[in-house]
Amino acid sequence: MMVKPVGSRCNMRCSYCYYLDKGRYSMHKKQSCMKTALLERIIRETIQSQKGEVISFVWHGGEPLLAGIPFYQKAVELERKYLPSGRTVWNNIQTNGLLLNDEWCRFLVQNRFDIGISIDGTEAVHNQNRRDIGGSGTWQRIRTNIGRLKRYRILPDLLCTVNSTSVKDPMGVYHCLKELDTGWIQFIPIVIRREDGSYSSLSVAPEEYGAFLCAVFDEWITEDLGKTDVQLFAETARVAAGGSPAVCWLTETCGKVLIAEEDGSIYSCDHFVDDQHRLGNIQNTKLDRMVYSRRQTDFGESKKTALSRKCRECSWLKYCGGGCLKDRFKTGNEDEAQYYLCEGMKMFYAHAVKLLEKATVMSADRHTSEQIMNEMKRALKKDGVSG
């Protein structure tokens, strides 16, 4: 369950934000903070409707820290109240990091929250798109607060967008993130399609995205294996080793991460918060009824059933799952929606999979990370690629 305690309210104005205007779908004229009774119902029914040993809550926004520490203290209290014996709760907050201070850090570490922070690599690239309400850059403050988290032994996941500017400097972006030394990086491509079918100037071009991934991958697999994880590389390695992807936009079907808005409305997906994808409201409809409804099942299955012929015949399908539904579009005279980033992803897989398969075999044979990286350097040199 992804919970939006303050809806789309935020203390930043990122130029590529897809969520800031979602408040128009709220039943409230003005979004505020989720009420305690509603929070309790969401926590209780989420715990009751999940069958696994670990119950997951992702606190999202907008900017979820605007809800304040007392809100999350109450959330933890309610989780403990309704959690059955033998099961555990996993909490994750996705934040822009501006409000983090020592009090927040103490709360997060005491209650074992994981945290993800958005930071777009270098200061120049970040500040171009991620400004506060007053129009000032935020990179230095966020970097300072990442250091604050680390002093409390909290290693945040770093969420970095790849847009039309950052894509041109893959090494600068990667080095900056790597130097923060938190151990986990996630690259998020920016794709913004206008109503007239054109794309925003912030959108990353597919081929440039592929080149960006290949450049970062080459350094990662020759210098940082075992020290830094990159989400897409980890997911690709999982499939190369015979497993299945775990991230929703790469899986065969989706629809298992629902959104609970501050007014109690439940939506199909974070990228589909609109009237069409509102499943109901938890204040008058049971959560499990919405989760297992035909509408939600069809939504999740459409990731597979609506695949284009091009996707169904692609040898890389098991790796990308046809991409996220939000990034599939009909263009020109095409009858079927195609994955916008397809050509870039194919470029990456063609370059990386063979190396990851070799690395997987070496790891199974108990080679060290250093030995694997040296072998990857030899392989890239042999192929004429600078590692």
XYZ file of C-alpha atoms in Angstrom:
387
model
C 0.000 0.000 0.000
C 1.320 3.408 -1.009
C -0.199 5.992 1.334
C -0.363 9.705 0.503
C -0.926 11.309 3.942
C -0.975 14.886 2.602
C -2.083 14.080 -0.934
C -0.229 16.036 -3.588
C 0.850 18.880 -1.284
C 4.569 19.595 -1.539
C 7.216 22.111 -0.465
C 8.969 21.870 -3.834
C 8.026 22.700 -7.408
C 9.882 20.227 -9.601
C 9.541 21.024 -13.273
C 8.690 17.444 -14.256
C 6.368 16.579 -11.331
C 3.447 14.365 -12.350
C 1.598 14.537 -9.034
C 1.329 18.167 -7.966
C -2.041 18.702 -9.670
C -3.656 15.462 -8.457
C -5.393 17.336 -5.676
C -8.123 18.185 -8.152
C -9.405 14.614 -7.808
C -9.735 14.856 -4.040
C -13.185 14.947 -2.422
C -11.805 17.722 -0.229
C -11.809 21.277 -1.551
C -8.412 21.715 0.065
C -6.112 18.807 0.835
C -4.863 18.651 4.404
C -3.466 15.759 6.450
C -5.134 12.366 6.622
C -7.350 12.054 9.697
C -6.492 9.523 12.403
C -9.686 7.490 11.933
C -8.960 7.114 8.227
C -5.320 6.236 8.892
C -6.438 3.539 11.310
C -8.836 2.051 8.789
C -6.180 1.950 6.062
C -3.639 0.277 8.360
C -6.141 -2.212 9.772
C -7.571 -3.278 6.413
C -4.171 -3.380 4.701
C -2.852 -5.735 7.381
C -6.010 -7.858 7.270
C -6.029 -8.141 3.476
C -2.371 -9.165 3.033
C -1.346 -12.797 3.428
C 2.437 -12.494 3.386
C 4.714 -12.446 6.410
C 5.777 -8.845 5.714
C 3.223 -6.042 5.442
C 4.507 -3.112 3.388
C 3.599 0.550 3.734
C 5.192 3.164 1.490
C 4.563 6.736 2.621
C 4.562 8.983 -0.408
C 3.356 12.311 -1.741
C 3.527 15.078 -2.572
C 5.922 15.432 0.318
C 5.013 12.946 3.083
C 7.160 14.595 5.780
C 4.674 17.491 5.761
C 2.399 15.204 7.801
C 4.770 15.624 10.747
C 6.359 13.182 13.179
C 3.234 12.788 15.385
C 1.343 11.409 12.376
C 3.909 8.653 11.872
C 4.149 7.965 15.584
C 0.415 7.253 15.442
C 0.885 5.110 12.331
C 3.505 2.969 14.093
C 1.242 2.650 17.122
C -1.631 1.455 14.922
C 0.573 -0.984 13.053
C 1.594 -2.580 16.337
C -2.030 -2.667 17.463
C -3.271 -4.635 14.447
C -0.215 -6.688 13.477
C -0.752 -10.425 14.131
C 1.899 -12.395 15.967
C 4.619 -13.770 13.702
C 4.324 -11.048 11.072
C 6.299 -7.849 10.561
C 5.725 -4.394 9.092
C 8.071 -2.677 6.652
C 7.799 1.108 6.406
C 9.405 3.221 3.702
C 9.198 6.991 3.245
C 9.905 8.556 -0.150
C 10.907 12.190 0.446
C 12.576 15.157 -1.186
C 14.638 15.437 2.010
C 14.209 19.149 2.711
C 12.520 18.730 6.108
C 14.901 16.158 7.529
C 16.486 17.137 10.838
C 17.872 15.356 13.894
C 14.412 14.745 15.343
C 13.280 13.077 12.130
C 16.438 10.983 11.991
C 15.952 9.769 15.548
C 12.367 8.783 14.780
C 13.313 6.967 11.558
C 16.134 4.971 13.121
C 14.179 4.125 16.270
C 11.262 2.803 14.235
C 13.352 1.155 11.519
C 11.949 3.118 8.599
C 13.690 2.818 5.270
C 13.941 6.030 3.303
C 14.264 7.057 -0.319
C 15.503 10.537 -1.255
C 15.191 12.234 -4.626
C 18.401 13.827 -5.881
C 19.286 14.375 -9.524
C 23.026 13.853 -9.564
C 25.083 16.998 -9.988
C 24.161 20.330 -8.415
C 23.658 22.089 -11.741
C 21.361 19.395 -13.157
C 19.432 18.983 -9.909
C 18.826 22.685 -9.312
C 17.668 23.180 -12.876
C 14.539 21.117 -12.180
C 14.196 20.612 -8.414
C 13.519 23.968 -6.758
C 11.648 24.909 -3.614
C 8.454 26.972 -3.552
C 10.503 30.171 -3.502
C 12.384 29.167 -6.642
C 15.710 28.415 -4.934
C 17.843 25.383 -5.668
C 17.705 22.495 -3.202
C 20.745 20.335 -3.987
C 23.010 21.544 -1.191
C 20.323 21.192 1.487
C 19.411 17.701 0.344
C 23.038 16.622 0.181
C 23.546 17.952 3.721
C 20.543 15.986 4.953
C 21.767 12.791 3.294
C 24.932 13.253 5.353
C 22.759 13.788 8.434
C 20.970 10.475 7.806
C 24.291 8.694 7.436
C 25.452 10.027 10.794
C 22.471 8.175 12.252
C 23.509 5.083 10.281
C 20.585 5.413 7.879
C 21.550 4.714 4.265
C 18.835 6.137 2.005
C 17.990 4.900 -1.460
C 18.871 7.595 -3.986
C 16.168 8.260 -6.576
C 17.539 10.072 -9.609
C 15.553 11.124 -12.658
C 17.077 10.841 -16.094
C 15.818 13.759 -18.157
C 16.868 15.541 -21.328
C 19.647 17.365 -19.467
C 21.053 14.745 -17.104
C 21.105 12.081 -19.826
C 23.949 13.951 -21.499
C 26.266 13.547 -18.491
C 25.998 9.918 -17.324
C 29.381 9.830 -15.605
C 28.908 13.148 -13.841
C 25.508 12.051 -12.527
C 26.689 8.583 -11.510
C 29.886 9.781 -9.832
C 27.988 12.347 -7.778
C 25.480 9.740 -6.574
C 28.188 7.169 -5.944
C 30.192 9.610 -3.845
C 27.215 9.955 -1.489
C 27.985 6.325 -0.624
C 24.525 5.085 0.380
C 24.698 1.814 -1.540
C 21.538 1.990 -3.685
C 20.634 4.072 -6.749
C 17.477 4.110 -8.798
C 17.294 5.829 -12.190
C 13.843 7.088 -13.184
C 13.363 8.135 -16.831
C 11.280 11.248 -17.383
C 8.638 10.750 -20.063
C 6.005 13.486 -20.398
C 3.593 13.227 -23.317
C 1.338 16.171 -24.042
C -2.293 15.850 -25.087
C -1.389 16.696 -28.696
C 0.962 13.698 -28.836
C 4.204 15.661 -28.585
C 6.715 15.218 -25.789
C 7.900 17.757 -23.255
C 11.416 19.087 -23.744
C 12.247 17.491 -20.370
C 11.552 13.994 -21.689
C 14.534 11.745 -22.244
C 15.025 10.417 -25.784
C 14.945 6.580 -25.902
C 18.317 6.137 -27.590
C 19.985 8.660 -25.280
C 18.528 6.816 -22.301
C 19.993 3.554 -23.605
C 23.412 5.161 -24.049
C 23.192 6.607 -20.521
C 22.437 3.198 -19.011
C 25.223 1.507 -20.959
C 27.794 4.079 -19.868
C 26.818 3.822 -16.191
C 26.636 0.038 -16.405
C 30.181 -0.261 -17.743
C 31.605 1.651 -14.814
C 29.392 -0.127 -12.293
C 30.309 -3.642 -13.414
C 34.036 -2.871 -13.595
C 34.420 -0.635 -10.524
C 31.477 -0.908 -8.148
C 30.202 -4.475 -8.137
C 29.408 -5.462 -4.562
C 29.734 -1.875 -3.353
C 26.861 -0.022 -5.026
C 23.597 -1.429 -6.327
C 21.625 0.088 -9.205
C 18.004 -1.037 -9.303
C 17.722 -1.742 -13.043
C 21.030 -3.622 -13.089
C 19.993 -5.709 -10.081
C 16.645 -6.548 -11.692
C 18.316 -7.457 -14.985
C 20.803 -9.678 -13.154
C 17.920 -11.394 -11.363
C 16.292 -12.332 -14.681
C 19.630 -13.298 -16.254
C 20.098 -15.727 -13.360
C 16.742 -17.376 -14.085
C 14.509 -15.385 -11.744
C 11.706 -12.910 -12.320
C 11.756 -9.123 -11.913
C 10.342 -7.739 -8.674
C 9.728 -4.114 -9.689
C 6.202 -3.483 -10.993
C 7.117 -1.754 -14.255
C 9.288 -4.714 -15.285
C 6.930 -7.526 -14.266
C 4.601 -9.400 -16.624
C 1.516 -7.944 -14.928
C 1.047 -5.163 -12.378
C -1.697 -3.664 -10.233
C -0.428 -4.841 -6.849
C 0.639 -1.439 -5.539
C -2.466 0.561 -4.740
C -2.699 4.217 -3.730
C -4.518 5.470 -0.641
C -5.084 9.220 -0.925
C -5.545 11.614 1.983
C -9.341 11.599 1.462
C -9.531 7.777 1.574
C -9.844 7.280 -2.176
C -8.102 4.178 -3.512
C -6.515 4.269 -6.967
C -5.052 1.628 -9.263
C -1.540 3.050 -9.423
C 0.568 6.072 -8.516
C 0.678 7.086 -12.187
C -3.067 6.625 -12.703
C -4.635 8.826 -10.054
C -7.714 10.028 -11.934
C -11.456 9.482 -12.021
C -11.141 6.517 -14.376
C -8.857 4.613 -12.025
C -10.509 5.455 -8.718
C -11.582 2.093 -7.304
C -13.660 3.571 -4.503
C -13.180 5.001 -1.037
C -12.074 2.952 1.943
C -14.506 4.845 4.159
C -17.444 3.087 2.507
C -15.921 0.129 0.620
C -13.770 -2.676 2.037
C -10.174 -2.548 0.837
C -9.951 -6.187 -0.205
C -13.074 -5.746 -2.322
C -11.291 -2.994 -4.279
C -7.972 -4.835 -4.421
C -9.546 -7.951 -5.944
C -12.165 -6.154 -8.035
C -12.533 -6.929 -11.720
C -11.489 -3.353 -12.552
C -8.194 -3.688 -10.707
C -7.541 -7.201 -11.976
C -8.150 -6.070 -15.556
C -5.887 -3.067 -15.018
C -3.017 -5.250 -13.810
C -3.533 -7.891 -16.497
C -3.640 -5.258 -19.250
C 0.114 -4.891 -18.897
C 0.293 -8.323 -20.508
C -2.883 -8.519 -22.589
C -2.348 -5.122 -24.246
C 1.197 -5.889 -25.399
C 1.853 -4.942 -28.999
C 2.898 -7.587 -31.497
C 6.349 -5.980 -31.538
C 6.636 -6.549 -27.780
C 5.286 -10.098 -27.858
C 7.897 -11.085 -30.438
C 10.802 -9.307 -28.701
C 13.546 -11.473 -27.217
C 13.967 -8.995 -24.343
C 10.344 -9.158 -23.169
C 11.131 -11.259 -20.100
C 13.433 -8.493 -18.896
C 11.247 -5.402 -19.380
C 7.718 -6.829 -19.351
C 6.742 -4.357 -22.040
C 7.539 -1.373 -19.825
C 5.229 0.686 -17.633
C 1.669 1.223 -18.867
C 2.113 4.963 -18.389
C 4.839 4.981 -21.063
C 2.984 3.058 -23.782
C 1.634 5.264 -26.552
C 0.112 5.015 -30.000
C 2.052 7.107 -32.494
C 1.580 7.899 -36.157
C -0.454 5.281 -37.969
C 0.224 2.517 -35.432
C -2.800 0.550 -34.220
C -1.074 -0.633 -31.035
C 0.524 1.281 -28.206
C 4.296 0.904 -28.110
C 6.671 1.307 -25.185
C 8.243 4.735 -25.588
C 11.640 3.696 -24.187
C 11.793 0.443 -26.154
C 14.797 1.204 -28.357
C 16.846 2.491 -25.444
C 16.047 -0.520 -23.284
C 16.919 -2.922 -26.097
C 20.231 -1.135 -26.496
C 20.934 -1.615 -22.794
C 19.919 -5.280 -22.670
C 21.917 -6.152 -25.779
C 24.971 -4.642 -24.119
C 24.534 -5.734 -20.505
C 22.833 -9.133 -20.373
C 25.722 -11.189 -21.723
C 28.060 -9.617 -19.168
C 25.613 -10.153 -16.314
C 25.165 -13.798 -17.310
C 28.919 -14.259 -17.185
C 29.140 -12.451 -13.858
C 26.367 -14.676 -12.470
C 28.250 -17.826 -13.441
C 31.459 -16.510 -11.905
C 29.650 -15.590 -8.697
C 28.147 -19.082 -8.491
C 31.687 -20.464 -8.875
C 32.680 -18.334 -5.847
C 34.798 -15.765 -7.630
C 35.226 -12.560 -5.660
C 33.770 -9.252 -6.765
C 37.280 -8.071 -7.606
C 37.875 -11.095 -9.842
C 34.540 -10.592 -11.583
C 35.203 -6.895 -12.173
C 38.623 -7.664 -13.653
C 37.046 -10.180 -15.993
C 34.414 -7.635 -17.005
C 37.180 -5.154 -17.828
C 38.815 -7.738 -20.080
C 35.505 -8.516 -21.766
C 34.713 -4.861 -22.421
C 38.230 -4.212 -23.702
C 37.890 -7.183 -26.029
C 34.633 -5.753 -27.370
C 36.259 -2.373 -27.891
C 34.422 -0.685 -25.038
C 36.239 1.367 -22.440
C 35.385 -0.077 -19.035
